[in-house]
Short mmCIF file of C-alpha atoms and ligand atoms in Angstrom, two decimals:
data_model
loop_
_atom_site.label_atom_id
_atom_site.label_comp_id
_atom_site.label_asym_id
_atom_site.label_seq_id
_atom_site.Cartn_x
_atom_site.Cartn_y
_atom_site.Cartn_z
CA LEU E 7 -5.09 33.48 -13.37
CA THR E 8 -5.07 31.12 -10.64
CA THR E 9 -5.70 32.15 -7.01
CA SER E 10 -3.26 30.81 -4.43
CA SER E 11 -3.59 30.67 -0.72
CA GLU E 12 -1.23 29.61 2.08
CA ARG E 13 -2.28 28.05 5.32
CA ALA E 14 -0.22 27.59 8.40
CA PHE E 15 -0.95 25.09 11.20
CA SER E 16 0.74 24.04 14.42
CA SER E 17 0.53 20.45 15.23
CA GLN E 18 1.08 19.23 18.94
CA SER E 19 1.05 15.26 18.02
CA PRO E 20 0.95 12.71 15.10
CA GLN E 21 -2.68 12.44 15.39
CA GLU E 22 -3.00 16.11 14.77
CA THR E 23 -0.70 16.07 11.75
CA ARG E 24 -2.59 13.26 10.48
CA GLU E 25 -5.96 15.09 10.87
CA ILE E 26 -4.54 18.08 8.92
CA GLY E 27 -3.37 15.77 6.27
CA ALA E 28 -6.70 14.25 6.12
CA GLU E 29 -8.29 17.61 5.85
CA LEU E 30 -6.24 18.21 2.72
CA GLY E 31 -6.80 14.80 1.42
CA ARG E 32 -10.65 15.36 1.54
CA LEU E 33 -10.33 18.40 -0.83
CA LEU E 34 -8.37 16.54 -3.47
CA LYS E 35 -9.90 15.55 -6.79
CA GLY E 36 -7.04 13.67 -8.35
CA GLY E 37 -4.23 14.93 -10.53
CA GLU E 38 -2.74 16.85 -7.77
CA THR E 39 1.07 16.70 -6.87
CA LEU E 40 1.65 17.27 -3.22
CA LEU E 41 5.44 18.44 -2.84
CA ILE E 42 6.27 17.39 0.69
CA THR E 43 9.37 18.88 2.48
CA GLY E 44 10.93 18.95 5.88
CA ASP E 45 13.76 17.44 7.69
CA LEU E 46 14.18 13.91 8.86
CA GLY E 47 11.49 12.89 11.21
CA ALA E 48 9.37 16.18 10.50
CA GLY E 49 6.39 14.09 10.01
CA LYS E 50 6.07 13.80 6.12
CA THR E 51 4.87 10.18 6.03
CA VAL E 52 2.65 10.67 8.99
CA PHE E 53 1.10 13.73 7.08
CA ILE E 54 0.67 11.53 4.02
CA GLY E 55 -0.94 8.83 6.09
CA GLY E 56 -3.52 11.55 6.90
CA VAL E 57 -3.98 12.39 3.33
CA ALA E 58 -4.67 8.67 2.49
CA ARG E 59 -7.46 8.72 5.30
CA GLY E 60 -8.96 11.93 3.77
CA LEU E 61 -8.89 10.29 0.16
CA LYS E 62 -10.77 7.42 1.61
CA ILE E 63 -7.96 5.14 0.79
CA ALA E 64 -9.08 1.57 1.79
CA ASP E 65 -6.24 0.78 4.28
CA PRO E 66 -4.72 4.29 5.42
CA ASP E 67 -2.85 2.48 8.11
CA SER E 68 -0.62 0.61 5.78
CA VAL E 69 0.93 4.04 4.50
CA HIS E 70 4.60 3.60 5.04
CA SER E 71 7.98 5.36 3.74
CA PRO E 72 8.69 4.05 0.34
CA SER E 73 12.44 4.22 1.03
CA TYR E 74 13.28 0.99 -0.50
CA THR E 75 10.54 0.71 -3.18
CA LEU E 76 10.77 4.26 -4.10
CA VAL E 77 7.09 4.31 -4.77
CA ASN E 78 4.04 2.90 -3.00
CA ARG E 79 0.45 2.92 -4.55
CA TYR E 80 -2.56 2.77 -2.40
CA ASP E 81 -5.96 1.95 -3.79
CA GLY E 82 -9.07 3.96 -3.33
CA PRO E 83 -11.68 6.16 -5.00
CA ILE E 84 -8.84 8.45 -5.86
CA PRO E 85 -5.68 6.33 -5.61
CA LEU E 86 -2.51 7.65 -3.91
CA ARG E 87 0.96 7.59 -5.33
CA HIS E 88 3.51 8.02 -2.68
CA ILE E 89 7.07 8.65 -3.82
CA ASP E 90 10.32 9.14 -1.99
CA ALA E 91 12.57 11.36 -3.93
CA TYR E 92 15.46 11.40 -1.43
CA PHE E 93 17.90 9.72 -3.86
CA MET E 94 16.40 11.46 -7.01
CA ARG E 95 18.10 14.14 -8.83
CA SER E 96 15.92 15.20 -11.77
CA ALA E 97 12.29 14.95 -12.92
CA GLU E 98 13.43 12.18 -15.14
CA ASP E 99 14.04 10.10 -11.97
CA LEU E 100 10.36 10.57 -11.27
CA GLU E 101 9.38 8.68 -14.38
CA LEU E 102 10.72 5.40 -13.12
CA CYS E 103 7.94 5.70 -10.54
CA GLY E 104 5.24 6.16 -13.10
CA TYR E 105 4.66 9.72 -12.12
CA GLU E 106 3.03 11.22 -15.39
CA ASP E 107 1.01 8.06 -15.74
CA ALA E 108 -0.43 8.47 -12.33
CA LEU E 109 -1.38 12.11 -12.99
CA PHE E 110 -2.79 11.02 -16.37
CA LEU E 111 -4.83 8.27 -14.45
CA GLY E 112 -6.26 10.89 -11.96
CA GLU E 113 -4.29 9.69 -8.94
CA ALA E 114 -3.23 11.93 -6.35
CA VAL E 115 0.63 12.06 -5.98
CA ALA E 116 2.69 12.69 -2.93
CA ILE E 117 6.43 13.27 -3.14
CA GLU E 118 8.61 13.19 0.01
CA TRP E 119 11.66 15.17 -0.31
CA ALA E 120 10.37 17.09 -3.32
CA ASP E 121 13.10 19.72 -3.08
CA ARG E 122 15.66 17.00 -4.21
CA ILE E 123 14.30 17.48 -7.72
CA PRO E 124 15.11 21.20 -8.69
CA ASP E 125 13.38 21.02 -12.13
CA LEU E 126 10.02 19.91 -10.76
CA SER E 127 7.11 22.41 -11.05
CA PRO E 128 3.84 20.40 -11.67
CA ALA E 129 0.76 22.15 -13.03
CA LYS E 130 -1.42 21.28 -9.82
CA ALA E 131 1.15 21.53 -7.16
CA ILE E 132 0.46 21.86 -3.54
CA ARG E 133 3.49 22.63 -1.30
CA VAL E 134 3.70 21.07 2.20
CA HIS E 135 6.38 21.94 4.40
CA LEU E 136 6.70 20.57 7.86
CA SER E 137 9.22 21.72 10.42
CA LEU E 138 10.31 20.63 13.85
CA ALA E 139 9.20 22.98 16.52
CA GLY E 140 9.70 20.87 19.67
CA LEU E 141 9.59 17.15 20.88
CA GLU E 142 5.97 16.62 19.51
CA GLN E 143 5.41 20.08 18.02
CA ARG E 144 5.46 20.71 14.35
CA LYS E 145 4.79 23.77 12.04
CA ILE E 146 2.98 22.88 8.85
CA SER E 147 2.57 25.16 5.92
CA ILE E 148 0.45 24.52 2.97
CA ALA E 149 0.58 26.61 -0.18
CA ASN E 150 -1.99 26.44 -2.74
CA TRP E 151 -4.68 25.04 -0.42
CA PRO E 152 -7.23 23.61 -2.76
CA ALA E 153 -10.50 25.59 -3.13
N1 ATP A 211 3.37 16.45 15.77
C1 ATP A 211 3.89 15.44 15.17
N2 ATP A 211 3.45 15.30 13.84
C2 ATP A 211 4.28 14.29 13.05
N3 ATP A 211 5.05 13.38 13.71
C3 ATP A 211 5.38 13.47 14.95
C4 ATP A 211 4.75 14.59 15.82
N4 ATP A 211 5.31 14.53 17.17
C5 ATP A 211 6.02 13.50 17.10
N5 ATP A 211 6.14 12.80 15.77
C6 ATP A 211 7.04 11.63 15.46
O1 ATP A 211 7.94 12.14 14.52
C7 ATP A 211 8.07 11.00 13.63
C8 ATP A 211 7.63 11.45 12.19
O2 ATP A 211 7.99 10.42 11.32
P1 ATP A 211 7.81 10.41 9.77
O3 ATP A 211 8.46 9.11 9.26
O4 ATP A 211 6.44 10.80 9.54
O5 ATP A 211 8.91 11.59 9.34
P2 ATP A 211 9.42 11.85 7.87
O6 ATP A 211 9.34 13.28 7.79
O7 ATP A 211 8.54 11.09 6.83
O8 ATP A 211 10.94 11.27 8.06
P3 ATP A 211 11.79 10.84 6.85
O9 ATP A 211 12.61 11.95 6.33
O10 ATP A 211 12.69 9.74 7.57
O11 ATP A 211 11.00 9.98 5.61
C9 ATP A 211 7.12 9.78 14.02
O12 ATP A 211 7.96 9.08 14.87
C10 ATP A 211 6.00 10.59 14.86
O13 ATP A 211 5.60 9.75 15.76
MG1 MG A 212 9.13 9.70 5.51
#
């Protein structure tokens, strides 16, 4: 049996969203899949930039949307694979980004627009949902917050 926990945050700025991401990143051990959802501009990429910081990625400021490349990989003690699933339709599409290999290699994987892939339910899934709550206000809920 696994214990699951859900945590809810309210963020007032991009910096705060990044700090919440960093808090999560510091708890990762590699092999996790972060399923990141939320509307356009909700802060998915900003949050993942924070995760990169928490993971001690060498250059966390270089985190940007993999809109054209579909996948970015950032080097660090635990590397981060950052995937944009906006145009994906099935888990098979993820393989084009080396998803299973990344998990096998012990990387952390963050998938933006994970809800575009209905048949995706990885073993070590952490669900992150961001929603707009004002100009600079966001609600962030994280399910299966790691122990
Ligand atoms: N509290 C906040 N948290 C995160 N971003 C915020 C916040 N307040 C304002 N913003 C702004 O909202 C935008 C979020 O952009 P970001 O690229 O992270 O969104 P996204 O969810 O990845 O969008 P997309 O769907 O286009 O990939 C940034 O311009 C950021 O400065
Ligand atoms: Mg984005």
